[in-house]
Amino acid sequence: MAQKTVLIVYAHQSPGSFNGAVRDVAVQELTEQGYRVIVSDLYAMDFRASAIRDDIIGDLKNSELFQYGEETMYAWMDGRLSEDITAEQRKVEEAELIIFQFPLYWFSVPAIMKGWMDRVLTQGFAFSLEKMYNNGIFKDKKAMLSFTTGATQTMFRPDGINGDINITLWPLQNGTLHFCGFQVLAPQIFWSPAHCPHMVRTAMLDGWRARLKGLLAEKPLTFAPCELFDLSFQGGFLLWPKAREEQESQPYGITTGHHLGKPLPPDNQTKAQPTDEK
Amino acid sequence: MAQKTVLIVYAHQSPGSFNGAVRDVAVQELTEQGYRVIVSDLYAMDFRASAIRDDIIGDLKNSELFQYGEETMYAWMDGRLSEDITAEQRKVEEAELIIFQFPLYWFSVPAIMKGWMDRVLTQGFAFSLEKMYNNGIFKDKKAMLSFTTGATQTMFRPDGINGDINITLWPLQNGTLHFCGFQVLAPQIFWSPAHCPHMVRTAMLDGWRARLKGLLAEKPLTFAPCELFDLSFQGGFLLWPKAREEQESQPYGITTGHHLGKPLPPDNQTKAQPTDEK
């Protein structure tokens, strides 16, 4: 049996950073557990972020009007994606879990990591209209965000100046990772380590190490299963009437994004829901 | 008096694309209105997306541990940011309105545009802890997103497969644009133009042209004013108790992100609220 693999997609410029320390803890702990750990160190690799014509080897299907999404889909089918993309796709295929390790830049991933998502998660390879969300191509894989913030935790509460962190995480966790099928583990958030005393940072790393011991067995976050929706253009990809009726008596929406005009389910994008015994 | 200026930050690889046509309509219409229109065509400029050491000219304050945010803040203060960043910052200073024109990639801007945000919106130049949100540095400027989607409009409803578009827009509109003070105009969303007949695309462009005629006079989107929050580390940057009390009787939260456990204010990130006559 092939050795189980974890991929860490890592975006910090400095090996001596707190993000670097967090990555090192993950590499060490997961290696001790018997995993093969691959690190894609995006800055060290000088990974290109921009989605451009060079991502396709050979001729374009339509050189008059370059459509990145379509051209890369065809190139993937033909094995004509650029070598750097193909190399990352191979890592994704091998990985049981992907950890994205980064400092939060503008309520999101740094551009170099957004470039990894834009370029590596090609249509066909990572998703299709038939295969998305819980029916997605990577539904047997796990993924998670692990990041540092400049802001403190209270700033990202619904009553904090930046608003609810659950909202901020939605485009990344639902719109990108879960869209491709990944089971998304709760994010590991290191709140404002740069403004913490050394002892607190050490305690953060210890907490991360402890979490890593059970990480692969964790229950993932809850998203809206595709089966609730009429996945046809005619049906508008909207909730089935029956599903809507069943939701009516619920106190909360289904997810952060599928709120249905109700209060958001608390911590939907930050904590796995306890197993529900109805 | 200097001529009033609009900056279009544009991210599409192909001049013949629908995004290109949308940009052309904006350039033409705003020029006719007497504006000077500058276009930063990011792919044509080969704009680098990654935030790296080369963004600082000369020595680092701390070369042992490269901290991008801090180093670029100092470099901005000393006039030692790289030429490409400085050129964009000059355009931002001159602009009364910035339009970000792009195809939605993974529920967000393409990496090349995220790179523009990461690199151009330097601390000191674009924000500080004292100057943010409605007290932000660019509070006398306007900004807006104008983008195309692959998805249809119903997919991005709260009961659609992708969840509420208002949630998806929050990190960009609140966390980036409004964070820097910009008054954010309602987004211009072109739903799935690639899958529309030519006539529909033409109608979309006509609608955009019509909107542009009154664009600069539009009421911006509503965000939570800083005055509602105790902006101190001791106070956690949280809502003042009095503000919380005043919100209690309201049917909706304040914004998409400041929902306070209530239903979200409808269309908070997509439509300006009608002027309220209490």
Coordinates of C-alpha atoms in Angstrom, one line a residue:
Chain A
M1 CA 0.0 0.0 0.0
A2 CA 1.3 3.5 -0.9
Q3 CA 2.3 5.6 2.0
K4 CA -0.5 8.1 3.0
T5 CA 0.4 11.6 2.0
V6 CA -0.3 15.1 3.3
L7 CA 0.3 18.2 1.1
I8 CA 1.1 21.5 2.8
V9 CA 0.6 24.5 0.5
Y10 CA 2.7 27.1 2.2
A11 CA 2.9 30.8 1.6
H12 CA 5.3 32.8 3.7
Q13 CA 8.3 34.6 2.5
S14 CA 10.5 33.9 5.6
P15 CA 11.4 30.4 6.9
G16 CA 11.9 32.0 10.4
S17 CA 8.3 33.3 10.5
F18 CA 5.6 32.0 12.8
N19 CA 3.9 30.5 9.7
G20 CA 7.2 28.7 9.1
A21 CA 7.1 27.4 12.7
V22 CA 3.5 26.2 12.3
R23 CA 4.4 24.4 9.1
D24 CA 7.4 22.7 10.8
V25 CA 5.2 21.5 13.6
A26 CA 2.8 20.0 11.1
V27 CA 5.6 18.3 9.1
Q28 CA 7.2 16.9 12.2
E29 CA 4.0 15.7 13.8
L30 CA 2.5 14.1 10.7
T31 CA 5.8 12.5 9.7
E32 CA 5.9 10.9 13.2
Q33 CA 2.4 9.6 12.5
G34 CA 3.7 7.8 9.5
Y35 CA 2.6 10.2 6.8
R36 CA 4.6 11.3 3.9
V37 CA 4.5 15.1 4.0
I38 CA 5.0 17.2 0.9
V39 CA 5.5 21.0 1.2
S40 CA 4.8 23.3 -1.7
D41 CA 6.7 26.4 -0.6
L42 CA 5.2 28.8 -3.0
Y43 CA 7.5 31.8 -2.5
A44 CA 10.6 29.6 -2.5
M45 CA 9.3 27.9 -5.7
D46 CA 8.7 31.4 -7.2
F47 CA 5.2 30.0 -8.1
R48 CA 3.6 32.2 -10.7
A49 CA 0.2 33.5 -9.5
S50 CA -1.2 34.8 -12.8
A51 CA -3.4 32.7 -15.0
I52 CA -1.9 33.2 -18.5
R53 CA -1.6 31.7 -21.9
D54 CA 1.7 30.1 -21.0
D55 CA -0.2 27.6 -18.8
I56 CA -1.2 25.8 -22.0
I57 CA 1.5 24.0 -24.0
G58 CA 0.9 24.1 -27.7
D59 CA -1.9 25.6 -29.7
L60 CA -5.1 27.2 -28.2
K61 CA -8.5 26.1 -29.2
N62 CA -9.5 29.7 -29.8
S63 CA -6.5 32.0 -30.1
E64 CA -8.7 34.9 -31.1
L65 CA -10.5 35.0 -27.8
F66 CA -8.5 33.5 -25.0
Q67 CA -10.8 32.0 -22.4
Y68 CA -8.6 30.7 -19.5
G69 CA -11.1 28.3 -18.0
E70 CA -12.0 26.6 -21.2
E71 CA -8.5 26.5 -22.6
T72 CA -7.0 25.0 -19.4
M73 CA -9.8 22.4 -19.3
Y74 CA -9.0 21.2 -22.8
A75 CA -5.3 21.3 -22.0
W76 CA -5.8 19.2 -18.9
M77 CA -7.8 16.7 -21.0
D78 CA -4.9 16.5 -23.5
G79 CA -2.1 16.5 -20.9
R80 CA -0.9 19.9 -22.2
L81 CA -0.9 22.0 -19.0
S82 CA 2.4 23.6 -18.0
E83 CA 4.8 21.6 -16.0
D84 CA 4.4 23.6 -12.8
I85 CA 0.7 23.1 -12.8
T86 CA 1.0 19.4 -13.6
A87 CA 3.4 18.9 -10.8
E88 CA 1.0 20.5 -8.3
Q89 CA -1.9 18.4 -9.6
R90 CA 0.1 15.3 -9.1
K91 CA 0.6 16.3 -5.4
V92 CA -3.1 16.9 -5.0
E93 CA -3.9 13.5 -6.4
E94 CA -1.5 11.8 -4.0
A95 CA -2.7 13.7 -0.9
E96 CA -5.3 12.5 1.5
L97 CA -5.2 15.9 3.2
I98 CA -4.2 19.4 2.0
I99 CA -3.3 22.1 4.6
F100 CA -3.1 25.6 3.3
Q101 CA -0.7 27.6 5.6
F102 CA -0.6 31.3 5.2
P103 CA -1.0 34.8 6.8
L104 CA -4.4 36.3 6.1
Y105 CA -4.0 39.1 3.5
W106 CA -7.1 41.3 3.0
F107 CA -9.6 38.8 4.5
S108 CA -8.3 36.1 2.2
V109 CA -5.2 34.1 1.0
P110 CA -2.2 35.9 -0.3
A111 CA -2.2 36.4 -4.1
I112 CA 0.5 33.7 -4.6
M113 CA -1.8 31.2 -2.9
K114 CA -4.9 32.4 -4.8
G115 CA -2.8 31.8 -7.9
W116 CA -2.2 28.2 -6.8
M117 CA -6.0 27.8 -6.5
D118 CA -6.7 29.6 -9.8
R119 CA -4.2 27.6 -11.8
V120 CA -4.1 24.2 -10.2
L121 CA -7.8 23.6 -9.6
T122 CA -8.5 23.2 -13.3
Q123 CA -12.0 22.3 -14.6
G124 CA -12.0 18.6 -15.3
F125 CA -9.2 17.9 -12.9
A126 CA -10.9 19.5 -9.8
F127 CA -14.5 20.0 -10.7
S128 CA -17.2 19.8 -13.3
L129 CA -20.8 20.9 -13.4
E130 CA -21.8 17.3 -12.6
K131 CA -19.2 16.8 -9.9
M132 CA -19.1 19.5 -7.3
Y133 CA -19.6 20.0 -3.6
N134 CA -20.3 16.8 -1.7
N135 CA -20.4 15.0 -5.1
G136 CA -17.1 16.7 -6.0
I137 CA -14.1 15.1 -7.5
F138 CA -12.1 15.3 -4.2
K139 CA -14.9 14.1 -2.0
D140 CA -12.6 11.4 -0.5
K141 CA -9.9 14.0 0.4
K142 CA -9.7 16.5 3.2
A143 CA -8.5 20.1 3.1
M144 CA -8.2 22.9 5.7
L145 CA -7.0 26.4 6.1
S146 CA -4.4 27.2 8.8
F147 CA -3.6 30.9 9.0
T148 CA -2.3 33.7 11.1
T149 CA -4.1 37.1 11.4
G150 CA -3.0 40.6 12.3
A151 CA -6.4 41.1 13.9
T152 CA -7.4 39.9 17.3
Q153 CA -10.2 37.3 17.7
T154 CA -12.8 39.7 19.0
M155 CA -12.4 42.0 15.9
F156 CA -13.8 39.1 13.9
R157 CA -16.9 38.5 16.0
P158 CA -20.3 39.4 14.5
D159 CA -20.1 42.4 17.0
G160 CA -16.5 43.1 16.2
I161 CA -15.2 45.8 13.8
N162 CA -14.4 43.3 11.0
G163 CA -17.6 41.3 11.3
D164 CA -18.0 37.5 11.6
I165 CA -15.1 35.4 10.6
N166 CA -17.5 32.7 9.4
I167 CA -18.6 35.1 6.6
T168 CA -15.0 35.8 5.6
L169 CA -14.1 32.1 5.3
W170 CA -17.1 31.2 3.1
P171 CA -15.6 32.0 -0.3
L172 CA -12.5 30.0 0.5
Q173 CA -14.0 27.1 2.3
N174 CA -17.3 26.6 0.5
G175 CA -16.6 28.4 -2.8
T176 CA -13.2 26.8 -3.4
L177 CA -12.3 23.8 -1.2
H178 CA -15.8 22.3 -0.8
F179 CA -16.7 23.2 -4.3
C180 CA -14.1 20.7 -5.4
G181 CA -15.5 18.1 -3.1
F182 CA -13.0 18.4 -0.3
Q183 CA -14.2 17.6 3.2
V184 CA -13.2 20.8 4.9
L185 CA -11.7 20.5 8.4
A186 CA -12.3 23.4 10.8
P187 CA -9.8 26.1 10.2
Q188 CA -6.8 26.5 12.5
I189 CA -6.7 30.2 13.3
F190 CA -3.7 31.7 15.0
W191 CA -5.0 35.1 16.2
S192 CA -2.5 37.9 16.0
P193 CA 0.7 36.0 16.9
A194 CA 2.9 38.9 16.1
H195 CA 1.4 40.9 19.0
C196 CA 1.5 38.0 21.5
P197 CA 4.3 37.3 24.0
H198 CA 6.7 34.5 23.1
M199 CA 5.0 32.2 25.7
V200 CA 1.6 32.6 24.1
R201 CA 3.1 31.8 20.6
T202 CA 4.6 28.6 22.1
A203 CA 1.3 27.7 23.6
M204 CA -0.3 28.2 20.2
L205 CA 2.2 25.8 18.6
D206 CA 1.6 23.3 21.3
G207 CA -2.2 23.5 20.7
W208 CA -1.6 22.9 17.0
R209 CA 0.6 19.9 17.7
A210 CA -2.0 18.5 20.0
R211 CA -4.7 19.0 17.4
L212 CA -2.6 17.3 14.7
K213 CA -2.6 14.1 16.7
G214 CA -6.3 13.6 15.9
L215 CA -6.6 15.8 12.8
L216 CA -7.3 13.1 10.3
A217 CA -10.1 11.6 12.4
E218 CA -11.9 14.9 12.9
K219 CA -15.4 15.4 11.7
P220 CA -15.5 18.0 8.9
L221 CA -17.5 21.2 8.7
T222 CA -21.1 21.1 7.6
F223 CA -22.2 22.3 4.2
A224 CA -25.4 22.0 2.2
P225 CA -25.6 18.6 0.5
C226 CA -26.2 18.8 -3.3
E227 CA -29.2 16.5 -2.9
L228 CA -31.2 19.4 -1.4
F229 CA -30.9 21.3 -4.7
D230 CA -32.5 20.9 -8.2
L231 CA -29.2 20.8 -10.1
S232 CA -30.6 21.8 -13.5
F233 CA -30.5 25.0 -15.4
Q234 CA -34.3 24.8 -15.6
G235 CA -34.5 24.4 -11.9
G236 CA -32.0 27.2 -11.3
F237 CA -29.8 25.1 -9.0
L238 CA -32.3 26.1 -6.3
L239 CA -33.5 24.2 -3.1
W240 CA -36.2 21.7 -3.9
P241 CA -39.6 22.8 -2.6
K242 CA -39.6 19.9 -0.3
A243 CA -36.2 20.8 1.2
R244 CA -37.4 24.3 1.7
E245 CA -40.5 23.2 3.5
E246 CA -38.4 21.0 5.8
Q247 CA -36.1 23.9 6.6
E248 CA -39.0 26.2 7.5
S249 CA -39.3 24.9 11.1
Q250 CA -35.6 25.2 11.7
P251 CA -34.3 28.1 13.8
Y252 CA -31.2 28.7 11.7
G253 CA -30.3 28.6 8.0
I254 CA -28.5 25.5 6.6
T255 CA -25.1 27.1 6.3
T256 CA -23.5 30.6 6.4
G257 CA -24.3 31.1 2.7
H258 CA -27.6 29.2 2.6
H259 CA -29.1 31.2 5.4
L260 CA -32.6 31.4 3.9
G261 CA -33.2 34.7 5.6
K262 CA -32.7 33.2 9.0
P263 CA -30.0 33.7 11.6
L264 CA -26.8 32.0 10.6
P265 CA -26.1 28.6 12.1
P266 CA -23.4 29.6 14.7
D267 CA -19.8 28.8 13.9
N268 CA -20.8 27.0 10.7
Q269 CA -17.4 27.8 9.0
T270 CA -15.3 27.5 12.2
K271 CA -16.4 24.4 14.1
A272 CA -17.6 21.0 13.2
Q273 CA -21.1 20.4 14.4
P274 CA -21.5 17.8 17.2
T275 CA -23.1 14.7 15.9
D276 CA -26.8 15.2 16.1
E277 CA -28.9 12.5 17.7
K278 CA -32.5 13.3 16.7
Chain B
M1 CA -8.9 72.5 -11.2
A2 CA -7.4 69.1 -12.1
Q3 CA -9.5 66.9 -14.3
K4 CA -11.5 64.4 -12.4
T5 CA -10.1 60.9 -12.8
V6 CA -11.4 57.4 -12.8
L7 CA -9.1 54.4 -12.5
I8 CA -10.1 51.0 -14.0
V9 CA -8.1 48.1 -12.6
Y10 CA -8.7 45.5 -15.3
A11 CA -7.9 41.8 -15.2
H12 CA -8.7 39.8 -18.3
Q13 CA -6.2 38.2 -20.6
S14 CA -8.0 38.9 -23.9
P15 CA -9.0 42.4 -25.3
G16 CA -11.8 40.7 -27.2
S17 CA -13.5 39.3 -24.1
F18 CA -16.8 40.5 -22.6
N19 CA -14.8 42.0 -19.7
G20 CA -12.9 44.0 -22.3
A21 CA -16.1 45.2 -23.8
V22 CA -17.4 46.2 -20.4
R23 CA -14.2 48.1 -19.8
D24 CA -14.5 49.8 -23.2
V25 CA -18.0 51.0 -22.4
A26 CA -16.8 52.5 -19.1
V27 CA -13.9 54.2 -20.7
Q28 CA -16.0 55.7 -23.5
E29 CA -18.9 56.7 -21.3
L30 CA -16.8 58.2 -18.5
T31 CA -14.6 60.0 -21.0
E32 CA -17.7 61.5 -22.6
Q33 CA -18.7 62.8 -19.2
G34 CA -15.4 64.6 -19.0
Y35 CA -13.5 62.2 -16.8
R36 CA -9.9 61.3 -17.4
V37 CA -9.9 57.5 -17.4
I38 CA -6.8 55.5 -16.6
V39 CA -6.8 51.8 -17.2
S40 CA -4.3 49.5 -15.3
D41 CA -4.5 46.4 -17.6
L42 CA -2.8 44.0 -15.2
Y43 CA -2.1 41.1 -17.6
A44 CA -0.9 43.4 -20.3
M45 CA 1.4 45.1 -17.7
D46 CA 2.5 41.6 -16.6
F47 CA 1.8 42.9 -13.1
R48 CA 3.5 40.7 -10.5
A49 CA 1.0 39.3 -8.0
S50 CA 3.4 38.0 -5.4
A51 CA 4.3 40.1 -2.4
I52 CA 8.1 39.7 -2.2
R53 CA 11.2 41.3 -0.9
D54 CA 11.8 43.0 -4.3
D55 CA 8.9 45.3 -3.4
I56 CA 11.3 47.2 -1.1
I57 CA 14.2 49.2 -2.6
G58 CA 17.3 49.1 -0.5
D59 CA 17.9 47.5 2.9
L60 CA 15.2 45.8 5.1
K61 CA 14.6 46.9 8.7
N62 CA 14.8 43.2 9.6
S63 CA 16.4 41.0 7.1
E64 CA 16.5 38.0 9.5
L65 CA 12.8 37.8 9.6
F66 CA 11.1 39.3 6.5
Q67 CA 7.6 40.7 7.5
Y68 CA 6.0 42.0 4.3
G69 CA 3.4 44.2 5.9
E70 CA 5.9 46.0 8.2
E71 CA 8.7 46.3 5.7
T72 CA 6.4 47.8 3.0
M73 CA 5.0 50.2 5.6
Y74 CA 8.5 51.5 6.3
A75 CA 9.4 51.5 2.7
W76 CA 6.3 53.6 1.9
M77 CA 7.2 56.1 4.6
D78 CA 10.7 56.4 3.1
G79 CA 9.6 56.4 -0.5
R80 CA 11.4 53.1 -1.1
L81 CA 8.6 51.0 -2.6
S82 CA 9.2 49.4 -6.0
E83 CA 8.4 51.5 -9.1
D84 CA 5.4 49.4 -10.2
I85 CA 3.7 49.8 -6.8
T86 CA 4.5 53.5 -6.6
A87 CA 3.0 54.0 -10.1
E88 CA -0.3 52.3 -9.0
Q89 CA -0.4 54.3 -5.8
R90 CA -0.1 57.5 -7.8
K91 CA -3.1 56.5 -9.8
V92 CA -5.1 55.6 -6.7
E93 CA -4.3 59.1 -5.3
E94 CA -5.5 60.8 -8.4
A95 CA -8.7 58.7 -8.8
E96 CA -12.1 59.8 -7.5
L97 CA -13.5 56.4 -8.4
I98 CA -11.8 53.0 -8.9
I99 CA -13.6 50.3 -10.8
F100 CA -12.3 46.7 -10.5
Q101 CA -13.2 44.9 -13.7
F102 CA -12.7 41.1 -13.7
P103 CA -14.1 37.6 -14.1
L104 CA -15.0 36.0 -10.8
Y105 CA -12.4 33.3 -10.1
W106 CA -13.2 31.0 -7.2
F107 CA -15.7 33.3 -5.5
S108 CA -13.2 36.2 -5.6
V109 CA -10.9 38.3 -7.8
P110 CA -8.2 36.6 -10.0
A111 CA -4.9 36.2 -8.3
I112 CA -3.3 39.0 -10.4
M113 CA -5.9 41.4 -9.0
K114 CA -5.5 40.1 -5.5
G115 CA -1.8 40.8 -6.0
W116 CA -2.7 44.4 -6.9
M117 CA -4.6 44.7 -3.6
D118 CA -1.9 42.9 -1.6
R119 CA 0.9 45.1 -3.0
V120 CA -0.6 48.5 -3.7
L121 CA -2.8 48.9 -0.6
T122 CA 0.2 49.3 1.7
Q123 CA -0.2 50.1 5.4
G124 CA 0.3 53.9 5.8
F125 CA -0.7 54.6 2.2
A126 CA -4.1 52.9 2.3
F127 CA -4.9 52.3 6.0
S128 CA -3.7 52.5 9.6
L129 CA -5.2 51.2 12.8
E130 CA -6.5 54.7 13.4
K131 CA -7.8 55.3 9.9
M132 CA -10.0 52.5 8.7
Y133 CA -13.5 51.9 7.5
N134 CA -15.6 55.1 7.4
N135 CA -12.7 57.0 8.9
G136 CA -10.4 55.4 6.4
I137 CA -7.7 57.1 4.3
F138 CA -9.8 56.9 1.1
K139 CA -13.1 58.0 2.6
D140 CA -13.5 60.7 0.0
K141 CA -13.1 58.2 -2.8
K142 CA -15.4 55.6 -4.3
A143 CA -14.7 52.1 -5.4
M144 CA -16.7 49.3 -6.9
L145 CA -16.5 45.7 -8.2
S146 CA -17.7 45.0 -11.8
F147 CA -17.4 41.4 -12.7
T148 CA -18.6 38.5 -14.8
T149 CA -19.6 35.1 -13.4
G150 CA -19.7 31.6 -14.8
A151 CA -22.6 30.9 -12.5
T152 CA -26.2 32.1 -13.1
Q153 CA -27.9 34.5 -10.7
T154 CA -30.1 31.9 -9.0
M155 CA -27.0 29.8 -8.1
F156 CA -25.9 32.7 -5.9
R157 CA -29.2 33.1 -4.0
P158 CA -29.4 32.1 -0.3
D159 CA -31.4 29.1 -1.6
G160 CA -29.1 28.5 -4.6
I161 CA -26.3 25.9 -4.8
N162 CA -23.5 28.5 -4.2
G163 CA -25.2 30.4 -1.4
D164 CA -25.8 34.1 -1.0
I165 CA -23.7 36.4 -3.2
N166 CA -23.8 39.0 -0.4
I167 CA -21.7 36.7 1.7
T168 CA -19.2 36.1 -1.1
L169 CA -18.7 39.8 -1.6
W170 CA -18.0 40.7 2.0
P171 CA -14.3 40.0 2.2
L172 CA -13.7 42.1 -0.9
Q173 CA -16.1 44.9 -0.3
N174 CA -15.9 45.3 3.4
G175 CA -12.6 43.7 4.2
T176 CA -10.6 45.4 1.5
L177 CA -12.3 48.3 -0.2
H178 CA -14.3 49.8 2.7
F179 CA -11.5 48.9 5.1
C180 CA -9.4 51.5 3.3
G181 CA -12.2 54.0 3.6
F182 CA -13.7 53.7 0.1
Q183 CA -17.3 54.4 -0.3
V184 CA -18.3 51.2 -2.1
L185 CA -20.8 51.5 -4.9
A186 CA -23.1 48.5 -5.6
P187 CA -21.4 45.8 -7.6
Q188 CA -22.1 45.5 -11.3
I189 CA -22.6 41.8 -11.8
F190 CA -22.8 40.3 -15.3
W191 CA -24.3 36.9 -14.7
S192 CA -22.9 34.2 -16.9
P193 CA -22.4 36.3 -20.2
A194 CA -20.6 33.4 -21.8
H195 CA -23.8 31.3 -21.7
C196 CA -26.1 34.1 -22.9
P197 CA -27.2 34.9 -26.5
H198 CA -25.5 37.8 -28.2
M199 CA -28.6 40.0 -27.8
V200 CA -28.6 39.5 -24.0
R201 CA -24.9 40.4 -23.8
T202 CA -25.6 43.6 -25.8
A203 CA -28.4 44.4 -23.4
M204 CA -26.1 43.9 -20.5
L205 CA -23.6 46.4 -21.9
D206 CA -26.5 48.9 -22.6
G207 CA -27.6 48.5 -19.0
W208 CA -24.0 49.2 -17.8
R209 CA -23.8 52.3 -20.1
A210 CA -27.0 53.6 -18.6
R211 CA -25.8 53.0 -15.1
L212 CA -22.6 54.8 -15.8
K213 CA -24.5 58.0 -16.6
G214 CA -25.4 58.4 -12.9
L215 CA -22.7 56.2 -11.3
L216 CA -20.8 58.9 -9.6
A217 CA -24.0 60.3 -8.0
E218 CA -25.1 56.9 -6.6
K219 CA -25.6 56.3 -2.9
P220 CA -23.0 53.8 -1.7
L221 CA -23.6 50.5 0.1
T222 CA -24.2 50.6 3.9
F223 CA -21.5 49.4 6.3
A224 CA -21.2 49.6 10.1
P225 CA -19.8 53.0 11.1
C226 CA -16.7 52.9 13.3
E227 CA -18.5 55.0 15.9
L228 CA -20.5 52.0 16.9
F229 CA -17.4 50.3 18.1
D230 CA -15.0 50.7 21.0
L231 CA -11.9 50.9 18.9
S232 CA -9.4 50.0 21.6
F233 CA -7.5 46.8 22.4
Q234 CA -9.0 46.9 25.9
G235 CA -12.5 47.2 24.4
G236 CA -11.7 44.5 21.9
F237 CA -12.9 46.6 18.9
L238 CA -16.4 45.5 19.9
L239 CA -19.8 47.2 19.6
W240 CA -20.4 49.6 22.4
P241 CA -23.1 48.3 24.9
K242 CA -25.3 51.3 24.0
A243 CA -25.1 50.4 20.3
R244 CA -25.8 46.8 21.0
E245 CA -28.9 47.8 23.0
E246 CA -30.1 50.1 20.2
Q247 CA -29.8 47.2 17.7
E248 CA -31.8 44.8 19.9
S249 CA -35.1 46.0 18.6
Q250 CA -34.1 45.8 15.0
P251 CA -35.3 42.9 12.8
Y252 CA -32.0 42.5 11.0
G253 CA -28.3 42.7 11.8
I254 CA -26.4 45.8 10.8
T255 CA -24.5 44.4 7.9
T256 CA -23.8 41.0 6.3
G257 CA -20.8 40.6 8.6
H258 CA -22.3 42.3 11.7
H259 CA -25.4 40.2 11.8
L260 CA -25.5 39.9 15.6
G261 CA -27.2 36.5 15.3
K262 CA -30.1 38.0 13.4
P263 CA -31.2 37.5 9.8
L264 CA -28.9 39.4 7.4
P265 CA -30.1 42.7 6.2
P266 CA -31.3 41.8 2.6
D267 CA -29.0 42.8 -0.3
N268 CA -26.6 44.5 2.1
Q269 CA -23.6 44.0 -0.2
T270 CA -25.5 44.3 -3.5
K271 CA -27.8 47.2 -3.3
A272 CA -27.6 50.7 -1.7
Q273 CA -30.3 51.1 0.9
P274 CA -33.0 53.6 0.1
T275 CA -32.7 56.7 2.1
D276 CA -34.4 56.1 5.4
E277 CA -36.8 58.7 6.7
K278 CA -37.4 57.9 10.3

